[in-house]
Short mmCIF file of C-alpha atoms in Angstrom, two decimals:
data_model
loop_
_atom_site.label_atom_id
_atom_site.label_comp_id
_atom_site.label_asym_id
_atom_site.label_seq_id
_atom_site.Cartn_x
_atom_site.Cartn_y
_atom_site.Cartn_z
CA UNK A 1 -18.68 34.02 -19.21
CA UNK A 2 -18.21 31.91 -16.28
CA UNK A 3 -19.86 28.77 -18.12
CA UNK A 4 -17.02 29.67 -20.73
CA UNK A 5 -14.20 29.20 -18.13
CA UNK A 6 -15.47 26.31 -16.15
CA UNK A 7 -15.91 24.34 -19.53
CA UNK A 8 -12.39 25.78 -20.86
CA UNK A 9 -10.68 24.21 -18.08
CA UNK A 10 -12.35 21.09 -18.07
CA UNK A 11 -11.71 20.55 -21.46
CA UNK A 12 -8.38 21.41 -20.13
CA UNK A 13 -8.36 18.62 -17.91
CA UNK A 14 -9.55 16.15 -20.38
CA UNK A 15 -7.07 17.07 -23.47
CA UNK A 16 -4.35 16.81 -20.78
CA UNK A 17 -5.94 13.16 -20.08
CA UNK A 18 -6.20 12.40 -23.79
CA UNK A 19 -2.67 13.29 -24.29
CA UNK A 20 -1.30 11.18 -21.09
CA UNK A 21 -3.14 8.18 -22.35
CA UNK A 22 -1.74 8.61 -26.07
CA UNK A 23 1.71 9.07 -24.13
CA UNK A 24 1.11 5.61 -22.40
CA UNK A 25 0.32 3.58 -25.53
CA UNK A 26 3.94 2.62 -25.84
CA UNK A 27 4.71 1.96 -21.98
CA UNK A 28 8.37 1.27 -20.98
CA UNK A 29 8.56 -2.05 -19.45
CA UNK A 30 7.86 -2.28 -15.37
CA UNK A 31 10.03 -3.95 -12.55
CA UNK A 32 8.92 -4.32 -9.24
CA UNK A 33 11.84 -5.34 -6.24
CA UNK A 34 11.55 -6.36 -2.89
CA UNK A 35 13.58 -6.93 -0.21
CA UNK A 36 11.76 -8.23 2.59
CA UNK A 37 11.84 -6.37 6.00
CA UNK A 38 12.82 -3.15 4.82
CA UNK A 39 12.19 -0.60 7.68
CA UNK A 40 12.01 2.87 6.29
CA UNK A 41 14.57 3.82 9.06
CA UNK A 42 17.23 1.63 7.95
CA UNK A 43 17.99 4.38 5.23
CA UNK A 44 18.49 7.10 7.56
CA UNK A 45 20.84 4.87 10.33
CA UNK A 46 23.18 2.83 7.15
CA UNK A 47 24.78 3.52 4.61
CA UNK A 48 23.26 2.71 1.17
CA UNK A 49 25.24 4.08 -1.49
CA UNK A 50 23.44 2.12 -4.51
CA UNK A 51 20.13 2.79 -3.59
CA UNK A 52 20.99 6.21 -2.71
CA UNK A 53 22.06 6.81 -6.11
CA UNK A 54 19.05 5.17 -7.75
CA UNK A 55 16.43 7.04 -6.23
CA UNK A 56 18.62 10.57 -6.45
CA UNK A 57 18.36 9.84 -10.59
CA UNK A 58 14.27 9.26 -9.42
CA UNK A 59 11.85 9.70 -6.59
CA UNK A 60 12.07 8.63 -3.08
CA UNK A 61 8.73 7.80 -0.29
CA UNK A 62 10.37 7.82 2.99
CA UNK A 63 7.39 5.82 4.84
CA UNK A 64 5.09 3.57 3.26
CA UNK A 65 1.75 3.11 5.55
CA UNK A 66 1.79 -0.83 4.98
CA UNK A 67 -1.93 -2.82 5.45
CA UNK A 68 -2.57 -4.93 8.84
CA UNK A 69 -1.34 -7.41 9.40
CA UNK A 70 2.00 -6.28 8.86
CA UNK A 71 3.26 -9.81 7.70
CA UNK A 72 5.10 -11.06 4.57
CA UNK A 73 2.24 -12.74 2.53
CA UNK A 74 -0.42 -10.13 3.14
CA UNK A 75 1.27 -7.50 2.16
CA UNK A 76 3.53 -8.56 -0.75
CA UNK A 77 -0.19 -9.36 -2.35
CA UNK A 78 -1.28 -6.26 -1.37
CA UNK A 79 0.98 -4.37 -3.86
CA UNK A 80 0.22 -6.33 -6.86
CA UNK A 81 -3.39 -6.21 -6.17
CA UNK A 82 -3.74 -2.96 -4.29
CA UNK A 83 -6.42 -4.29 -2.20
CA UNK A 84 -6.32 -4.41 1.85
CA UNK A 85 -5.76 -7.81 3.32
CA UNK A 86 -9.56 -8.40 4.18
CA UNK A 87 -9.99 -7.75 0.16
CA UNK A 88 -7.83 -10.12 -1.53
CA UNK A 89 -7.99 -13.24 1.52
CA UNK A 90 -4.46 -13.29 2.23
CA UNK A 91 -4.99 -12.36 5.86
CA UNK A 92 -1.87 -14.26 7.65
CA UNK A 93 1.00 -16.58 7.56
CA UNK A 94 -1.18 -18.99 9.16
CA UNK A 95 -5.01 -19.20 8.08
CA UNK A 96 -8.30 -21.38 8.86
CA UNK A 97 -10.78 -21.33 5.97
CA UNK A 98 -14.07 -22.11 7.70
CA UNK A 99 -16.16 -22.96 4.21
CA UNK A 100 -13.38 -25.11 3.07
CA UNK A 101 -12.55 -26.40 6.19
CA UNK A 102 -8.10 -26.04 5.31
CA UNK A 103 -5.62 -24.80 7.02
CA UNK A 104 -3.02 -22.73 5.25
CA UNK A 105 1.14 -22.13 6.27
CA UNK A 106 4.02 -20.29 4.18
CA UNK A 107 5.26 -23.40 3.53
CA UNK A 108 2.07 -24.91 2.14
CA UNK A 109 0.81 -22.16 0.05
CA UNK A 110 -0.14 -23.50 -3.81
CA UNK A 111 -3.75 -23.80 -3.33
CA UNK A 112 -5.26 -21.76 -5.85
CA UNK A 113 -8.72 -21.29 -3.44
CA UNK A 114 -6.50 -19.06 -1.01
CA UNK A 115 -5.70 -16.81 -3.80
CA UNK A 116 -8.47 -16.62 -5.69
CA UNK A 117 -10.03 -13.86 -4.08
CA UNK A 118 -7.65 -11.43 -6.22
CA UNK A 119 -5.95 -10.94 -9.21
CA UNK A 120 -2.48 -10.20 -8.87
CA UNK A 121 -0.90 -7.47 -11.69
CA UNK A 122 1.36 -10.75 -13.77
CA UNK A 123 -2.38 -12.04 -14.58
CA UNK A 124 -3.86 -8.78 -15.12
CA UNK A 125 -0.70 -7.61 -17.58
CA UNK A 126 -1.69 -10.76 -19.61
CA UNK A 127 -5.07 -9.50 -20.53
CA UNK A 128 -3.26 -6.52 -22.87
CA UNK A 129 -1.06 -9.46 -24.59
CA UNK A 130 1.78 -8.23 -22.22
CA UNK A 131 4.21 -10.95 -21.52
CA UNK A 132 4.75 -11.06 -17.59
CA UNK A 133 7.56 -12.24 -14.79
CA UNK A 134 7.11 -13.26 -11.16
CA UNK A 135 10.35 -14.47 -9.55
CA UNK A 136 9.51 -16.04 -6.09
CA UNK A 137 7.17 -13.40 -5.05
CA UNK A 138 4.33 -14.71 -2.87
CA UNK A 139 1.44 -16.64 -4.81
CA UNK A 140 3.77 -16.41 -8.05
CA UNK A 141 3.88 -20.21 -8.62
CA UNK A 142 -0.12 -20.43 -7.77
CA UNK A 143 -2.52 -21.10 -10.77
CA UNK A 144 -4.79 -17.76 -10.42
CA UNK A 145 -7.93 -17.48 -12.06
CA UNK A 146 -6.43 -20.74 -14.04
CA UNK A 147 -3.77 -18.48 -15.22
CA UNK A 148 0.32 -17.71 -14.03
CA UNK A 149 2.65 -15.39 -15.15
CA UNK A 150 4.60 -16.16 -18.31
CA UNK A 151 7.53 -16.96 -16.69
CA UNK A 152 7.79 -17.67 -12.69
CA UNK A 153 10.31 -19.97 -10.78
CA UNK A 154 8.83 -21.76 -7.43
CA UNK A 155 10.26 -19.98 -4.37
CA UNK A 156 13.61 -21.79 -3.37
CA UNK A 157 15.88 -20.12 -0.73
CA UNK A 158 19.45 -21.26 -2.23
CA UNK A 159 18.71 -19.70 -5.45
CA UNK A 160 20.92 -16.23 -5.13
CA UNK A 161 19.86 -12.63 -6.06
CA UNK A 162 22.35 -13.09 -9.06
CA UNK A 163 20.51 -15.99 -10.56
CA UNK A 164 16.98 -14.52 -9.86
CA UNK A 165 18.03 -11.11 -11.12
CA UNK A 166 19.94 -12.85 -14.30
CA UNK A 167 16.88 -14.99 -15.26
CA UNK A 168 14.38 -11.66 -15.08
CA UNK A 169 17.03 -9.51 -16.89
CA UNK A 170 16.63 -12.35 -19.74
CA UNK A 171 12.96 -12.50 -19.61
CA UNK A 172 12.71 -8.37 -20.08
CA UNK A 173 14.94 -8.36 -22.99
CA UNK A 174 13.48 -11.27 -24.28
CA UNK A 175 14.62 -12.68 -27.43
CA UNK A 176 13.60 -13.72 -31.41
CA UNK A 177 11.20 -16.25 -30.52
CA UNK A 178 9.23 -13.83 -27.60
CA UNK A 179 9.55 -10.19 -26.98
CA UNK A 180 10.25 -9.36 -23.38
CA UNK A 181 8.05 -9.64 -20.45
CA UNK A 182 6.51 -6.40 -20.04
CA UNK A 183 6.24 -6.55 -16.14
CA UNK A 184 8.09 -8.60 -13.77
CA UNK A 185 8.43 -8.86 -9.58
CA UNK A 186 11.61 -10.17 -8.35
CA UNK A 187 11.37 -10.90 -4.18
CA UNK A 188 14.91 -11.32 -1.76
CA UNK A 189 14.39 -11.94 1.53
CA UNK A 190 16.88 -9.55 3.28
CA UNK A 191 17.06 -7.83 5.43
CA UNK A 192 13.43 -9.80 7.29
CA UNK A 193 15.98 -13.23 8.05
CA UNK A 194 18.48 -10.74 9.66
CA UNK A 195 16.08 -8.64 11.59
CA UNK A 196 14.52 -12.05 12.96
CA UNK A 197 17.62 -13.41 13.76
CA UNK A 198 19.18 -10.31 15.58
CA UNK A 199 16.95 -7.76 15.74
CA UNK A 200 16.62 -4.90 14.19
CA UNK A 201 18.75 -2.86 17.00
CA UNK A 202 21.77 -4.86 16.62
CA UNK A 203 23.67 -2.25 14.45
CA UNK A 204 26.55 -4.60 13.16
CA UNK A 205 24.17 -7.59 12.16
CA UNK A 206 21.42 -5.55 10.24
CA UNK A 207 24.62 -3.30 8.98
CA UNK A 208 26.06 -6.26 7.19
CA UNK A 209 22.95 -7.96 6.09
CA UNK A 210 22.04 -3.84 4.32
CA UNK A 211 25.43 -3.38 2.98
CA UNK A 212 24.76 -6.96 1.10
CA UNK A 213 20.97 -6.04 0.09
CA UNK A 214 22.66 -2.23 -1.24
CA UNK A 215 25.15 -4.36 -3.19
CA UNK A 216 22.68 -6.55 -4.85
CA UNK A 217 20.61 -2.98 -5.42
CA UNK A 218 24.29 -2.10 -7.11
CA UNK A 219 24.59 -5.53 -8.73
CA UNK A 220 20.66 -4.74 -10.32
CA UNK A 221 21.89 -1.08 -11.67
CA UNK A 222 24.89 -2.92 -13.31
CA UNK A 223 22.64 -5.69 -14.70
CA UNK A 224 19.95 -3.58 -16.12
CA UNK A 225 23.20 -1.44 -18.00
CA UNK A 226 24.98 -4.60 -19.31
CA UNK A 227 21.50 -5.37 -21.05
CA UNK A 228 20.86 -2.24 -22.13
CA UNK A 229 17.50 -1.64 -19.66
CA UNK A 230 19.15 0.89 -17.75
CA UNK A 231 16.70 3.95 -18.35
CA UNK A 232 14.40 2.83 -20.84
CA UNK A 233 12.58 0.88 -17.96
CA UNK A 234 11.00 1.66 -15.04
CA UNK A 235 11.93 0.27 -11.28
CA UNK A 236 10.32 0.29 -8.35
CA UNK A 237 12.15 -0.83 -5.49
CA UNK A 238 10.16 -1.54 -2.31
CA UNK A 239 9.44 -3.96 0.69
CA UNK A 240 6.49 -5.45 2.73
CA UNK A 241 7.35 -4.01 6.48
CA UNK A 242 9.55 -3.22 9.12
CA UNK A 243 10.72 -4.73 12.10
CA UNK A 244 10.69 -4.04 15.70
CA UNK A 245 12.62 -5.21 18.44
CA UNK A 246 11.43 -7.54 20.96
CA UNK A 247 12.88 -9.26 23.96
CA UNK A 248 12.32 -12.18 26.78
CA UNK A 249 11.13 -9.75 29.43
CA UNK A 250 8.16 -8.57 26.89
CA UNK A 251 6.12 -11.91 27.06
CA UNK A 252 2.44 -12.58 26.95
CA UNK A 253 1.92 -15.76 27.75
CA UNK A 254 -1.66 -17.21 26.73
CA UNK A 255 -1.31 -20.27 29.42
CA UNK A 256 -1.83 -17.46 32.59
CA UNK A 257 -5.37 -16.11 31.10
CA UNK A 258 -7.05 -19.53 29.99
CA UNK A 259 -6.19 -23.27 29.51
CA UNK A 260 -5.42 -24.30 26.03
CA UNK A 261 -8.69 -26.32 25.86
CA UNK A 262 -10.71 -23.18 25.70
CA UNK A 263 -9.34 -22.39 22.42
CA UNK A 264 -8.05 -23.59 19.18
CA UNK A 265 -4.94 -21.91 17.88
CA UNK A 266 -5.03 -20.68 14.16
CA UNK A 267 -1.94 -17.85 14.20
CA UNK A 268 0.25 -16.64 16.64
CA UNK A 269 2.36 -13.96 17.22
CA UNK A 270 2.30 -10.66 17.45
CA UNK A 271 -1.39 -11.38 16.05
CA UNK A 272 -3.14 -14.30 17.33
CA UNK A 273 -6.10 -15.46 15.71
CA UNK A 274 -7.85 -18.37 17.59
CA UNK A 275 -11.60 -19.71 17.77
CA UNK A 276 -13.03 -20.54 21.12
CA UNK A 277 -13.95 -23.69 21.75
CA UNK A 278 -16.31 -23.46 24.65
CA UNK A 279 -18.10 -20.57 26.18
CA UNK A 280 -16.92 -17.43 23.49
CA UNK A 281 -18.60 -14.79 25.91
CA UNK A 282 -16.04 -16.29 28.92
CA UNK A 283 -13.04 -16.80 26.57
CA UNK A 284 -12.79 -13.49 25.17
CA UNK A 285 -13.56 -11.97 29.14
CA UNK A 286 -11.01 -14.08 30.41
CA UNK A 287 -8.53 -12.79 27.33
CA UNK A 288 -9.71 -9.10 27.42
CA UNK A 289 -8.06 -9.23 30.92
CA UNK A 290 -4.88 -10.99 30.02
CA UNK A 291 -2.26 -8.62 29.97
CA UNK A 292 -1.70 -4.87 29.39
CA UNK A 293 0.20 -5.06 26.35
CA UNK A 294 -2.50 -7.18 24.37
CA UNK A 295 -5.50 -5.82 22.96
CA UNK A 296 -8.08 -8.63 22.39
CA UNK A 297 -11.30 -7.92 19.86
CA UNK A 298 -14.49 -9.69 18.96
CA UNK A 299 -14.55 -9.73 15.06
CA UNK A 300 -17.17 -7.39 14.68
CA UNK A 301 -15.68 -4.91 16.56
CA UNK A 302 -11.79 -5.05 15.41
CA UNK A 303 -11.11 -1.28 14.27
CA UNK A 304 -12.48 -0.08 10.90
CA UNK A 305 -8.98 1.97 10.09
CA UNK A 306 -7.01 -2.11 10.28
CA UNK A 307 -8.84 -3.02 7.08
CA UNK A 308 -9.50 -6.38 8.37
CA UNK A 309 -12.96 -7.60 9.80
CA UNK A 310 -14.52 -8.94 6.10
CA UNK A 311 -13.50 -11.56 5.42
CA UNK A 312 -14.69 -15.03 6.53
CA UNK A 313 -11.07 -16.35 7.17
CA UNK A 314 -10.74 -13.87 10.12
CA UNK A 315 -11.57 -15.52 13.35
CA UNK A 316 -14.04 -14.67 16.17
CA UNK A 317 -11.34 -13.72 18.32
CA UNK A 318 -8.16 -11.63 16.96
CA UNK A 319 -5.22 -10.79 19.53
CA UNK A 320 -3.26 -8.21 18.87
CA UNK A 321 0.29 -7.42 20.62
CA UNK A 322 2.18 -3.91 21.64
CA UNK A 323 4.74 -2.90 19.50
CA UNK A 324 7.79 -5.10 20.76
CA UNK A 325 6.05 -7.53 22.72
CA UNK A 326 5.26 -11.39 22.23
CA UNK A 327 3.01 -13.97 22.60
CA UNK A 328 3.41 -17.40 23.73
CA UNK A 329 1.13 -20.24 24.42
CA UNK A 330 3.15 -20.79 27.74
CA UNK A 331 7.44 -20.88 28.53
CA UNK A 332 9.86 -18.56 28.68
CA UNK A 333 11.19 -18.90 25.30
CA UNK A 334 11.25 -15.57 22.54
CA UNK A 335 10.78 -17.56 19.67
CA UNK A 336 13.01 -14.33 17.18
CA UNK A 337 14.39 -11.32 18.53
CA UNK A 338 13.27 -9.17 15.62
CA UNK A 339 9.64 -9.36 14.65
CA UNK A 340 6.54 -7.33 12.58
CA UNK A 341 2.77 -8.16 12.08
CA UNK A 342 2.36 -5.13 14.76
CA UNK A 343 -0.62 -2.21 13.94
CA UNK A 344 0.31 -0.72 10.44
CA UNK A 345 0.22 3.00 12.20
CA UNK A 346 3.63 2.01 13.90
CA UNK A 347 6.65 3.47 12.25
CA UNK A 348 8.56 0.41 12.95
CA UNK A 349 6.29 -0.97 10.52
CA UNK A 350 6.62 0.89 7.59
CA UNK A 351 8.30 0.35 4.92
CA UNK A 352 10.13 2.61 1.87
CA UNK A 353 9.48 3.06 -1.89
CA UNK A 354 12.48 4.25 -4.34
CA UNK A 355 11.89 4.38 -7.78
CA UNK A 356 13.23 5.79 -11.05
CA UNK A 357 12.92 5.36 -15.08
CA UNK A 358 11.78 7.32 -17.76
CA UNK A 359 8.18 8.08 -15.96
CA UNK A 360 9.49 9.27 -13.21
CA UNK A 361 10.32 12.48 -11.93
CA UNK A 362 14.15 13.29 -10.86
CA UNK A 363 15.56 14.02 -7.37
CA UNK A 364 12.38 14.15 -5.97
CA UNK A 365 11.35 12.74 -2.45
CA UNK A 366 8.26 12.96 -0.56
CA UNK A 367 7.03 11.88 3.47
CA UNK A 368 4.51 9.08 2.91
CA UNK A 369 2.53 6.96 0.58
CA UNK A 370 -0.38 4.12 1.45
CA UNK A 371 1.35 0.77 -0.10
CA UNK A 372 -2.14 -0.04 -1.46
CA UNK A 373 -1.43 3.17 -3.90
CA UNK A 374 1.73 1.57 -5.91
CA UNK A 375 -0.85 -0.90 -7.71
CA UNK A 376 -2.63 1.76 -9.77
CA UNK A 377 0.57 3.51 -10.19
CA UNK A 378 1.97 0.19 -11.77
CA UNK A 379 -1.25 -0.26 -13.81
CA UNK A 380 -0.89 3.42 -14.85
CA UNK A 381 2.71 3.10 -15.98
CA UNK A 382 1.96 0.00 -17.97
CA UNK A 383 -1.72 1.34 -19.21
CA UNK A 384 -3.25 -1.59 -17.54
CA UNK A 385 -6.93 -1.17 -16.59
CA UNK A 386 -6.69 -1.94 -12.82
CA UNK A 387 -8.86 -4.42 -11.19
CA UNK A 388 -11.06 -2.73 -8.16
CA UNK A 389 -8.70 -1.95 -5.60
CA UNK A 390 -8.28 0.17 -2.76
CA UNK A 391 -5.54 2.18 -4.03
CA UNK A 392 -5.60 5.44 -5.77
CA UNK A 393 -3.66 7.11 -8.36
CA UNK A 394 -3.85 11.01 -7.12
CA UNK A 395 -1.39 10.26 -4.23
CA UNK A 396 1.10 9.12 -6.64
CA UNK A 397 0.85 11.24 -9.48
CA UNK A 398 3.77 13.60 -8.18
CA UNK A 399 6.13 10.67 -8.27
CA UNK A 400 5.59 11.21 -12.22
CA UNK A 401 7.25 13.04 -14.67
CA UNK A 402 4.55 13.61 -16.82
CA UNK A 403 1.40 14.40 -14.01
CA UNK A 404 0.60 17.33 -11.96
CA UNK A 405 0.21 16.54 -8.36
CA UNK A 406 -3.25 18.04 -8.57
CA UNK A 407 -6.21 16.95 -7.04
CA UNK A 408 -8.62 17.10 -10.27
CA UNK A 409 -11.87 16.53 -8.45
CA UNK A 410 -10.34 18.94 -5.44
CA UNK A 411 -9.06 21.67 -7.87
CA UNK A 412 -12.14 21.22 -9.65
CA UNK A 413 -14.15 22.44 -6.41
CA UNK A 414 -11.91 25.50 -5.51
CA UNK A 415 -12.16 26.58 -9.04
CA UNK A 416 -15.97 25.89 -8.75
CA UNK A 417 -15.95 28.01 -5.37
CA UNK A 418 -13.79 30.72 -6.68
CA UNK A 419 -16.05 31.04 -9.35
CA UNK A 420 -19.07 31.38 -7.06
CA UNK A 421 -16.88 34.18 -4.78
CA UNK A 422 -16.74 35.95 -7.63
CA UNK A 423 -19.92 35.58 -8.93
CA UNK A 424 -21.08 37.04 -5.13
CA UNK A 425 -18.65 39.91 -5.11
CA UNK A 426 -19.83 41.25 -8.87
CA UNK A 427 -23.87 40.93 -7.98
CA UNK A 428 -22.86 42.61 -4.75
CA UNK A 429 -20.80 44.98 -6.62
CA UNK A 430 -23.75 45.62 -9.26
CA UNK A 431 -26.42 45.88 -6.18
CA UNK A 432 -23.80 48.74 -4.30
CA UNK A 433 -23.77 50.61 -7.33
CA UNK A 434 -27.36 50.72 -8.38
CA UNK A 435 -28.32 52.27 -5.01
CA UNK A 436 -25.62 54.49 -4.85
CA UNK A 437 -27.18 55.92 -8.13
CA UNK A 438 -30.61 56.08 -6.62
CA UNK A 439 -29.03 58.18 -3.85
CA UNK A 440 -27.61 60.27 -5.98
CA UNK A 441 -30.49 61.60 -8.03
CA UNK A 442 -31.19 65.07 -8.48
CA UNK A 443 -33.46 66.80 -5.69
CA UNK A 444 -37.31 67.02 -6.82
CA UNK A 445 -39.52 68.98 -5.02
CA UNK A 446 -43.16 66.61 -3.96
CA UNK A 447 -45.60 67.76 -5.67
CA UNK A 448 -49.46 67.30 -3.54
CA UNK A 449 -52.51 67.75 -4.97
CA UNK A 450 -54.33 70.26 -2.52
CA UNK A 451 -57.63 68.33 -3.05
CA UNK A 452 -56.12 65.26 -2.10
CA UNK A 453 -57.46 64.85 1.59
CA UNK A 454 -56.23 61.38 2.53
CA UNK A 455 -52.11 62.33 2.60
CA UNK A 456 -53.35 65.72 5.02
CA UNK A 457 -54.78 63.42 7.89
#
């Protein structure tokens, strides 16, 4: 009998499976937005009418636990990949590649050997026959795996939100020549420029730079109406990390602990990567005693919960800053008074995730999500098979209208151990009453046989 149950229910499980994956076959079209520097907070300390009312018609994650470093490029590839920076290579805004001996910046990015350690979702959707979008999101306009997405436009700061937004609108309806893209990632970089500019406690600066992202979110719900996407799509609207406030009086200057000819510089701040050029044993004494507000690590000893010691593009000697504080080679110059790149566990650093569509569930919100997570939900809502990632569906599946927000392999082992309680209690039960009815047996009197010596000694 208990067979009989466990096997009911996990035939359960897998007709409920069979019947998700049948409902999948004819996925609504995917679009992923971010604006960049998005601190969870903002939504609490502005007002955001439109994206208010786009996540009460959906779901809402009030923190997203972001990877380390919590920087633009890293993590922007993190959520179409899923992986953890020291996965997909994307470690920094600055990078040394010891093998190939380059030398990557932001602004000299289109080498496909800095990417290739990943597959992004645009070149994964193309597999299924899916037509794909990537406006201006980091690595979009990178040959990957000799592959881009369908459409993509090279990132170019004077294009507006309007123009980016109108040109993906177009490619998702698509037209009599090409059906519409199936999944497309659309990148602004508000409110990041503000919060570097002014920081991100200067309430009238990062008010009007939010009021102008919430419009654009308004301009996107009017956009996807006017082309008739509004609810027969899904949206996901997101970011890559917060920002924290910094100052001139929180300075770590790298010119007090060692002379620059020690060292050669590969990234800055608030994470400074660098590669010793003389004694490594002295160097990283000399900056393990630098300051109190920077935390200096060997490679093979940076934390295992940062995600980022694999990877041959991280350097012998990482530097890592308090939240708020700054380093410098030397001077007394803060170079932005609003930065990120800090320890992912920092709230500061977190970003949000709002999303709603026919998939979703409504007027539901929930604390906290890893950002490495919204890859297999993507690949799930479009019935992509995901790459290998780091991600996982089962923290997600709530955000879905069709899921449970069970556990299976979890559920699986209470019903397991319930079934094994039981299974105690009734041999227990059985054991109890078969005593009881020895105990209970009618007195008999002994009978001994008289010439029976041995039981009279």
């Amino acid at each position: 009998m208990l067979l009989k149950i466990v096997l009911g229910f996990l035939c359960g499980l897998r007709a409920l499976a069979k019947e998700n994956t049948t409902a999948q076959q004819s996925a609504p079209p995917l679009l992923l937005v971010s604006f960049d520097g998005f601190r969870a907070d903002y939504l609490q300390r502005f007002p955001m009418p439109n994206l208010k009312l786009l996540y009460s018609q959906g779901v809402l994650v009030e923190q997203l636990t972001n990877v380390f470093i919590t920087k633009t490029f890293p993590n922007h590839y993190s959520l179409v990949t899923g992986l953890y920076a020291e996965s997909h290579g994307i470690l920094a805004s600055s990078m040394y590649d010891p093998i190939s001996k380059k030398h990557f910046h932001t602004y000299n990015d289109t080498d496909p050997m800095w990417w290739s350690q990943a597959q992004p979702l645009w070149i994964t959707a193309l597999d299924l026959g899916y037509k794909t979008a990537a406006m201006m999101w980091p690595g979009s306009d990178v040959t990957i795996r000799n592959k881009t997405a369908t459409h993509f436009f090279p990132y170019d700061s004077k294009v507006t939100f309007q123009q980016r937004l109108g040109n993906v609108t177009k490619w998702m309806v698509g037209n009599e020549k090409e059906p519409g893209v199936k999944f497309a990632a659309l990148y602004w970089e508000e409110p990041d420029h503000t919060g570097h500019k002014f920081g991100p406690d200067n309430t009238t600066a990062m008010g009007k730079a939010l009021k102008e992202v919430d419009d654009n979110i308004g301009l996107l719900i009017s956009e996807l109406k006017r082309t008739g996407l509004w609810g027969h799509v899904n949206v996901l609207i997101t970011s890559d990390h917060g920002m924290a406030q910094c100052s001139a009086e929180r300075l770590i200057r790298l010119d007090d602990c060692l002379h620059p000819d020690n060292y050669t510089l590969v990234d800055l701040t608030p994470v400074a990567a660098l590669i010793p050029n003389k004694d490594p044993d002295k160097v990283f004494e000399l900056l393990s005693k630098c300051h109190n507000h920077m935390t200096a690590y060997l490679k093979k000893d940076i934390p295992d919960r940062l995600h980022y010691r694999n990877n041959e593009r991280i350097q012998p000697i990482i530097l890592i800053a308090d939240e708020g504080w700054t380093i410098v080679q030397r001077g007394n110059k803060l170079p932005r008074l609003g930065d990120h790149g800090y320890d992912n566990s920092l709230p500061s650093m977190h970003p949000f995730l709002a999303a709603m569509g026919p998939s979703f569930r409504q007027g539901y919100r929930t604390s906290s999500l890893q950002s490495v997570d919204i890859y297999p939900l993507m690949c799930h809502l479009l019935s992509v098979r995901p790459q290998p990632n780091n991600g996982t569906l089962n923290h997600a599946r709530c955000l879905l209208a069709d899921e449970t927000c069970w556990d299976v392999p979890l559920v699986i082992g209470l019903v397991v151990g319930v079934l094994l309680v039981l299974s105690t209690i009734t041999v227990l039960f059985r054991l109890l009453s078969y005593r009881h009815s020895l105990g209970s047996r009618p007195f008999q009197r002994l009978q001994i046989d008289d010439d029976d010596d041995t039981l009279l000694e």
